Coordinates of N, CA and C in Angstrom, one line a residue:
X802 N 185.0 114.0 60.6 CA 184.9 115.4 61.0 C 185.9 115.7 62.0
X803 N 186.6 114.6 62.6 CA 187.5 115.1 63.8 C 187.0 115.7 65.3
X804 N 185.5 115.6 65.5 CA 184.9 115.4 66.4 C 184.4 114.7 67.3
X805 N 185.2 113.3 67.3 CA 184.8 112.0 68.2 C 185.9 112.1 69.0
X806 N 185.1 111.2 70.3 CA 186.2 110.9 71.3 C 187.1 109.5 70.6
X807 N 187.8 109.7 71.5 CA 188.5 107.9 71.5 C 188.0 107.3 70.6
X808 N 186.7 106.9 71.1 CA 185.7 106.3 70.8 C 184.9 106.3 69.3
X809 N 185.4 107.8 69.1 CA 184.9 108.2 67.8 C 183.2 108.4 68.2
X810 N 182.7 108.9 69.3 CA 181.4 109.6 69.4 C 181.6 110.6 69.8
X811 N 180.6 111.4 69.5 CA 180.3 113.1 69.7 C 180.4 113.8 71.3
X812 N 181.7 114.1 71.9 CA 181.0 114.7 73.1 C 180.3 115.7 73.2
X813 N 179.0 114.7 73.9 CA 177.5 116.2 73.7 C 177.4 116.0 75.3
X814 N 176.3 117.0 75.6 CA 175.9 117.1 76.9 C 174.6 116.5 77.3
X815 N 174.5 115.6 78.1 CA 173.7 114.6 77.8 C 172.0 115.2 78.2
X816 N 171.8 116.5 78.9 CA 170.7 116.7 78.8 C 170.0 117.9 78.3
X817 N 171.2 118.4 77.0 CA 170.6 119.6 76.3 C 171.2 119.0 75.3
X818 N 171.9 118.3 75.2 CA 172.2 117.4 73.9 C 173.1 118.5 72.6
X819 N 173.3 119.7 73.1 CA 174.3 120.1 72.7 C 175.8 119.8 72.7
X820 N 176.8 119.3 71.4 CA 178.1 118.9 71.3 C 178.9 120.0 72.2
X821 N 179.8 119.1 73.1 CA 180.9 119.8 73.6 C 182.2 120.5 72.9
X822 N 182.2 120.1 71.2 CA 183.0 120.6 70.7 C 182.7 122.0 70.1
X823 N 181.5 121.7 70.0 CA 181.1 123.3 69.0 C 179.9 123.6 69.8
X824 N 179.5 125.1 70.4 CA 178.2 125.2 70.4 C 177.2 125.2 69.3
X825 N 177.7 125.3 68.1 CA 176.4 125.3 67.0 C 176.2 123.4 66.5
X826 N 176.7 122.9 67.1 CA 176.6 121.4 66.1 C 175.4 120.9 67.8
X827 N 174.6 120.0 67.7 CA 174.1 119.2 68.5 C 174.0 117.5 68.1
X828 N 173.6 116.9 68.9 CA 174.1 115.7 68.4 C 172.8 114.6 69.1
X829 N 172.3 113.3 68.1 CA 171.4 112.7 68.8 C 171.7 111.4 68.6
X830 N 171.1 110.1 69.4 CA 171.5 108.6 68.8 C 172.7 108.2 69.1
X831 N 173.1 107.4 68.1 CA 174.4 106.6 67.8 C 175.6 107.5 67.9
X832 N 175.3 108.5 67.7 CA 176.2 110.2 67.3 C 177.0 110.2 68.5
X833 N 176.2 110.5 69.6 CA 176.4 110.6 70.8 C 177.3 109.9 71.8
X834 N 178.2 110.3 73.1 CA 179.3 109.7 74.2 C 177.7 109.7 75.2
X835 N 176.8 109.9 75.3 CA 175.8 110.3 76.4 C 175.5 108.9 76.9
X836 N 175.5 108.5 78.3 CA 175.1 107.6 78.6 C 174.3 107.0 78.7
X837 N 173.6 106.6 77.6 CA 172.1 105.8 77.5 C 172.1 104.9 76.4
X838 N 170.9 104.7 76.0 CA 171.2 103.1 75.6 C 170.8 104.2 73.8
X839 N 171.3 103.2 72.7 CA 171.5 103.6 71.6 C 169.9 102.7 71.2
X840 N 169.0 102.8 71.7 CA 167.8 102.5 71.0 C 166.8 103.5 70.7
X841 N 166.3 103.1 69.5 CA 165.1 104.1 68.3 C 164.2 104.7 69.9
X842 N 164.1 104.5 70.6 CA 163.5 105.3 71.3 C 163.7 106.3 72.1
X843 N 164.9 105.7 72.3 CA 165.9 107.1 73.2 C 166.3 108.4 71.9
X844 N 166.3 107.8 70.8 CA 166.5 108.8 69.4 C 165.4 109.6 69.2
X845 N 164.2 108.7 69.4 CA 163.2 109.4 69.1 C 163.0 110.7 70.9
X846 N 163.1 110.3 71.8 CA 162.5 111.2 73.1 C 164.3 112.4 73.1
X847 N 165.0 112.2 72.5 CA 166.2 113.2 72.3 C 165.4 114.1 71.0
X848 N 165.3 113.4 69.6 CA 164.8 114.4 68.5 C 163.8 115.4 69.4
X849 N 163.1 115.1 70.4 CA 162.2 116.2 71.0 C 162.7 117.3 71.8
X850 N 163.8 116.7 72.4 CA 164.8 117.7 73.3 C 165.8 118.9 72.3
X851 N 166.1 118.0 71.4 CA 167.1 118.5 70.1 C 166.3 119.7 69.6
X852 N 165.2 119.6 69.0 CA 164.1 120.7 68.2 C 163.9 121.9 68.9
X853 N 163.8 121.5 70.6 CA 163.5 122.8 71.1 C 164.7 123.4 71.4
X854 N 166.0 122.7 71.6 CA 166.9 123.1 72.2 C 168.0 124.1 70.9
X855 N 167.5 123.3 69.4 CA 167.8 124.4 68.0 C 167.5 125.2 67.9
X856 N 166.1 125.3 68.2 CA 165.2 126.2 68.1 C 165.5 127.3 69.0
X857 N 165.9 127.4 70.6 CA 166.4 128.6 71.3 C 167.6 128.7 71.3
X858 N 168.6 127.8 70.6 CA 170.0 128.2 70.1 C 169.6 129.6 69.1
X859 N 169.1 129.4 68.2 CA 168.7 130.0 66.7 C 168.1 131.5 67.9
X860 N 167.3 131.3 68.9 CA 166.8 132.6 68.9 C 167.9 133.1 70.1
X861 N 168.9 132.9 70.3 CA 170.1 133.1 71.5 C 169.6 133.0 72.9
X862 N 168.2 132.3 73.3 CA 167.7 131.9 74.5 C 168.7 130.6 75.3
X863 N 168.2 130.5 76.5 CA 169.2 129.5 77.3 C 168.5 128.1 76.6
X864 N 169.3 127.6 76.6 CA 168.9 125.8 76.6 C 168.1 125.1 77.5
X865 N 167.1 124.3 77.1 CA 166.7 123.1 78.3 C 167.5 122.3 78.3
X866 N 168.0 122.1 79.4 CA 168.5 120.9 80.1 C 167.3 119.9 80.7
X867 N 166.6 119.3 79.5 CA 165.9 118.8 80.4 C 165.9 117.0 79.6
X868 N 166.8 116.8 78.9 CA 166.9 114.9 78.6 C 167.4 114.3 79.7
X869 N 166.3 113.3 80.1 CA 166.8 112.8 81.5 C 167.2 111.0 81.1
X870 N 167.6 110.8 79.7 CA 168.5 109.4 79.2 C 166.9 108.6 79.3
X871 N 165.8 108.8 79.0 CA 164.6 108.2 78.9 C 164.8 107.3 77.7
X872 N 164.3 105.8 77.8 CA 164.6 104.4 77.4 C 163.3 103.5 78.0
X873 N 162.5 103.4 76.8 CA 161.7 102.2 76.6 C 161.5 100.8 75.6
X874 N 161.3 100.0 75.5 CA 161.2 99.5 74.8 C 161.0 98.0 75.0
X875 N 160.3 97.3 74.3 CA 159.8 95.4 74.6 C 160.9 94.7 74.0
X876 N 160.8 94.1 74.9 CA 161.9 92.5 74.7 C 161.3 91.8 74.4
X877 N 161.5 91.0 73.1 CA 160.2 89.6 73.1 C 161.0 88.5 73.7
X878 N 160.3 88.2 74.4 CA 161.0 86.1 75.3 C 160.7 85.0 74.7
X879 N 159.7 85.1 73.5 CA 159.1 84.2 72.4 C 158.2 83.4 73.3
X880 N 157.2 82.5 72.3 CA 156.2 82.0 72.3 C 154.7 83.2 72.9
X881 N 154.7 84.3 72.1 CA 154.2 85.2 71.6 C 153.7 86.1 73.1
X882 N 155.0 86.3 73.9 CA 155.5 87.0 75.0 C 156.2 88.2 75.1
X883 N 156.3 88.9 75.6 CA 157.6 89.7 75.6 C 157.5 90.7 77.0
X884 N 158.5 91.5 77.6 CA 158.4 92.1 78.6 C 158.6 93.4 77.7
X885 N 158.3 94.2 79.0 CA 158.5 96.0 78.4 C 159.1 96.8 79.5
X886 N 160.5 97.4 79.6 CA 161.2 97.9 80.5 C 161.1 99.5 80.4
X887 N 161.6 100.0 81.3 CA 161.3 101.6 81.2 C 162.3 102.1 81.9
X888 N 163.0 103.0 81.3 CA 164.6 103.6 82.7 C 164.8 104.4 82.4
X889 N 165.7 105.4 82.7 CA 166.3 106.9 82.1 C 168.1 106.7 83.3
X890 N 168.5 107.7 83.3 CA 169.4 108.3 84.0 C 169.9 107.2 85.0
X891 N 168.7 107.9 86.1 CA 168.7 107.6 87.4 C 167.8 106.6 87.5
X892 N 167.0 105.6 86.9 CA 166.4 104.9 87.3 C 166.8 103.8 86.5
X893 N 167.4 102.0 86.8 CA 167.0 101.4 86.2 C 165.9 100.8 86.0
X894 N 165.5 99.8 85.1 CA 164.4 99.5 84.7 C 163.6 99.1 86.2
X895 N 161.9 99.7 85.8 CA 161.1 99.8 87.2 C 160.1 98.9 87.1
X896 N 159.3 98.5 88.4 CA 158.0 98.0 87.3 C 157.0 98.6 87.7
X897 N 155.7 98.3 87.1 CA 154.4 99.6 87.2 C 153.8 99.1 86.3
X898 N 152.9 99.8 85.9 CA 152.1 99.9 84.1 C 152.7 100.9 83.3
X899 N 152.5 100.3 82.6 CA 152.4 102.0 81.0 C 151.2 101.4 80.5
X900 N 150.5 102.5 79.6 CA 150.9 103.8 79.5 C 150.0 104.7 80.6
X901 N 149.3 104.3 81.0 CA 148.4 104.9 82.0 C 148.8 104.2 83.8
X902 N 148.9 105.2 84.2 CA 149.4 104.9 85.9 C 148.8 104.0 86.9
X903 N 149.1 103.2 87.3 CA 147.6 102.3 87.9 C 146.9 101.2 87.4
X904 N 146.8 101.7 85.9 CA 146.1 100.7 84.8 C 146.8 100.1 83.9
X905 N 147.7 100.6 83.5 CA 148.3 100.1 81.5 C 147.5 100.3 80.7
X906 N 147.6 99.2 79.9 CA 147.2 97.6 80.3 C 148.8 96.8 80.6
X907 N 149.9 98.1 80.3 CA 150.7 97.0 80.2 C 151.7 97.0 81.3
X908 N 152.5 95.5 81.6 CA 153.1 95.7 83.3 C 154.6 95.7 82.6
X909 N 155.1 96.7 83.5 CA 156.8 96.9 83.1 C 157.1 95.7 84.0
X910 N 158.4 94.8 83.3 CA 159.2 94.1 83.5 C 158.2 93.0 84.0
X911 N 157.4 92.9 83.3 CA 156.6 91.5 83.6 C 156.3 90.5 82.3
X912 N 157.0 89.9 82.0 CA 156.6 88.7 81.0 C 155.1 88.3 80.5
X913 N 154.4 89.1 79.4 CA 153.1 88.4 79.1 C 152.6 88.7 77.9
X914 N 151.3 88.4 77.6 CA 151.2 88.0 76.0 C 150.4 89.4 76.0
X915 N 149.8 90.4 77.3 CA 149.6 91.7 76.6 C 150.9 92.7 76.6
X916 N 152.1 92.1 76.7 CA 153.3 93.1 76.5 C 153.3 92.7 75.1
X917 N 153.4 91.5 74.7 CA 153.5 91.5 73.0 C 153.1 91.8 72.3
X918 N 151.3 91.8 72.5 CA 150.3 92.4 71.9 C 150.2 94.0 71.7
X919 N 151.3 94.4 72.9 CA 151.5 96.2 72.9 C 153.0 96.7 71.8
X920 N 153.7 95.4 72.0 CA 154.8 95.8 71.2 C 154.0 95.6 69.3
X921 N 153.0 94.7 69.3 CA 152.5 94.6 67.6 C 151.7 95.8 67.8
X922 N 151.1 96.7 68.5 CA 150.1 97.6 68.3 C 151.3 98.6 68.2
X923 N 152.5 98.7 68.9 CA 153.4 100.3 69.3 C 153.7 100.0 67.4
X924 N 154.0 98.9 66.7 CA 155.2 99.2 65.4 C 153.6 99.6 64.4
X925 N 152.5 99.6 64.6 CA 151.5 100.0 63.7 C 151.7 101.5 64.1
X926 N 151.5 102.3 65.3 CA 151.6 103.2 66.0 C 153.1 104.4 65.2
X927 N 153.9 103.3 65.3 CA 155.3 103.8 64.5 C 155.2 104.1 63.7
X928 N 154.6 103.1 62.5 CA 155.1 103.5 61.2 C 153.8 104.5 60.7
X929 N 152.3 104.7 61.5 CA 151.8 105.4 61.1 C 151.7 106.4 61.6
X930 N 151.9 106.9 62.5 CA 151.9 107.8 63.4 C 153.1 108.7 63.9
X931 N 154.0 107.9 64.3 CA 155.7 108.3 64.6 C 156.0 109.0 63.6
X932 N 156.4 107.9 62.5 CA 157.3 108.6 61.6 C 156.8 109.5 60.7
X933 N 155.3 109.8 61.1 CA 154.9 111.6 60.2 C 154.7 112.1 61.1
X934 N 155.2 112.2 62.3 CA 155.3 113.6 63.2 C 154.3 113.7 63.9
X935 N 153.1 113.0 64.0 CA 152.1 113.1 65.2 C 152.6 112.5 66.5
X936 N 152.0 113.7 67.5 CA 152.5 113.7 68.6 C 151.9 112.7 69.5
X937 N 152.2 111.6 70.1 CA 151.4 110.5 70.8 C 151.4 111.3 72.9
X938 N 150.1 111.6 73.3 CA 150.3 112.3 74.5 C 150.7 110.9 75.7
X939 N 150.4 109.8 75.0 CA 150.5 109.2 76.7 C 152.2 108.6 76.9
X940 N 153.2 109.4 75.7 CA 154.4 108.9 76.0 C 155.3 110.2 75.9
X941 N 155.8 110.4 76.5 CA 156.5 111.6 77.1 C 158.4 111.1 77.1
X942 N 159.2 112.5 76.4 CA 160.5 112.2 76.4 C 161.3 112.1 77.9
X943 N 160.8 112.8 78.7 CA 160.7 112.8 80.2 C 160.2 111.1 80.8
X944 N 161.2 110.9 81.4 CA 160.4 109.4 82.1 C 159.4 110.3 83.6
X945 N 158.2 109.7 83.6 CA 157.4 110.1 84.5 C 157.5 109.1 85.3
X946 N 157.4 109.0 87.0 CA 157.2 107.4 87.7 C 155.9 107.5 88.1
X947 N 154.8 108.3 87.6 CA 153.8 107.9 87.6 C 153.1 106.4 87.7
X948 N 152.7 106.0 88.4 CA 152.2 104.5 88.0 C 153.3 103.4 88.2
X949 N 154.5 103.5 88.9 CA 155.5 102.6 88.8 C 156.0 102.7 89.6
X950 N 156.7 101.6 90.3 CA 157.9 101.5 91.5 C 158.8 101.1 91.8
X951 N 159.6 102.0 92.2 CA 161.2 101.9 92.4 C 161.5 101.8 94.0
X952 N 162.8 101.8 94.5 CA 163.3 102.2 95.5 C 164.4 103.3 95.5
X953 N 164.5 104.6 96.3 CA 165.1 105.6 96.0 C 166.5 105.3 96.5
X954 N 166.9 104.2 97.2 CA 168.1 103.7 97.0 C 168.9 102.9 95.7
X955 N 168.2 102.2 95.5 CA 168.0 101.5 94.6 C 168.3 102.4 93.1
X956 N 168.3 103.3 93.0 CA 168.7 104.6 91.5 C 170.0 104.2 91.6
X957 N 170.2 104.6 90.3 CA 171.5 104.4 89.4 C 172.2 106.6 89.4
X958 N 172.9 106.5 90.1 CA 173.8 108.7 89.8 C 174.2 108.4 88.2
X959 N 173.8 109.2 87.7 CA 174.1 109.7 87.0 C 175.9 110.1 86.7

């Protein structure tokens, strides 16, 4: 198309996810120069940003700026283990619980057999749930620090 950088990716704007080359093209995923990680999750918490931000292109309303590079997902360590990290933008990975603040069940960046047990329950969750469009409330394309802890030094600028 003649719309890549260098690089051959789309310069979009990384939190209305609109292409810097055209205002009618938008761009999500792999597509994308946007600084975040190229995983099905960040694809999926952008398709949410994308929808609404077509949707007020189409009616000539302002854009949300509101993708903040939100990134989850389990790492397995093997022997039926794995950790679960969470980061966006400004935060690298934190620890805490998901999905509920306080509770989980599950601990970010903690090695254990209920992170693994959360990563075989999230790909049932996926393939039945995700990919026909039902909306799951306790996971949000916005990273919340609800339930988790960082140091405010310690952020990554954007």
């Amino acid at each position: 198309s003649g719309f890549g950088d260098d690089l051959n990716f789309v310069p979009t704007n990384k939190t209305t996810l609109q292409s810097k080359v055209k205002d009618n093209i938008f761009a999500i995923g792999d597509a994308t120069n946007i600084p975040a990680s190229k995983a099905g999750s960040v694809a999926h918490f952008e398709a949410e940003v994308l929808t609404e931000n077509i949707l007020r292109y189409i009616e000539g309303k302002e854009l949300k700026a509101h993708f903040d590079g939100h990134a989850n997902c389990f790492i397995e360590t093997g022997h039926g283990k794995a950790l679960l990290i969470d980061f966006n933008y400004t935060h690298e990975p934190v620890t805490g619980t998901f999905p509920l603040p306080g509770v989980g069940p599950l601990r970010l960046l903690k090695e254990s057999r209920m992170n693994h047990m959360g990563k075989l329950a999230f790909r049932w969750i996926y393939w039945n749930m995700l990919i026909k469009g039902t909306h799951i409330p306790f996971v949000s394309s916005e990273m919340t620090m609800a339930g988790k802890n960082y140091e405010e030094e310690s952020a990554v600028e954007a």
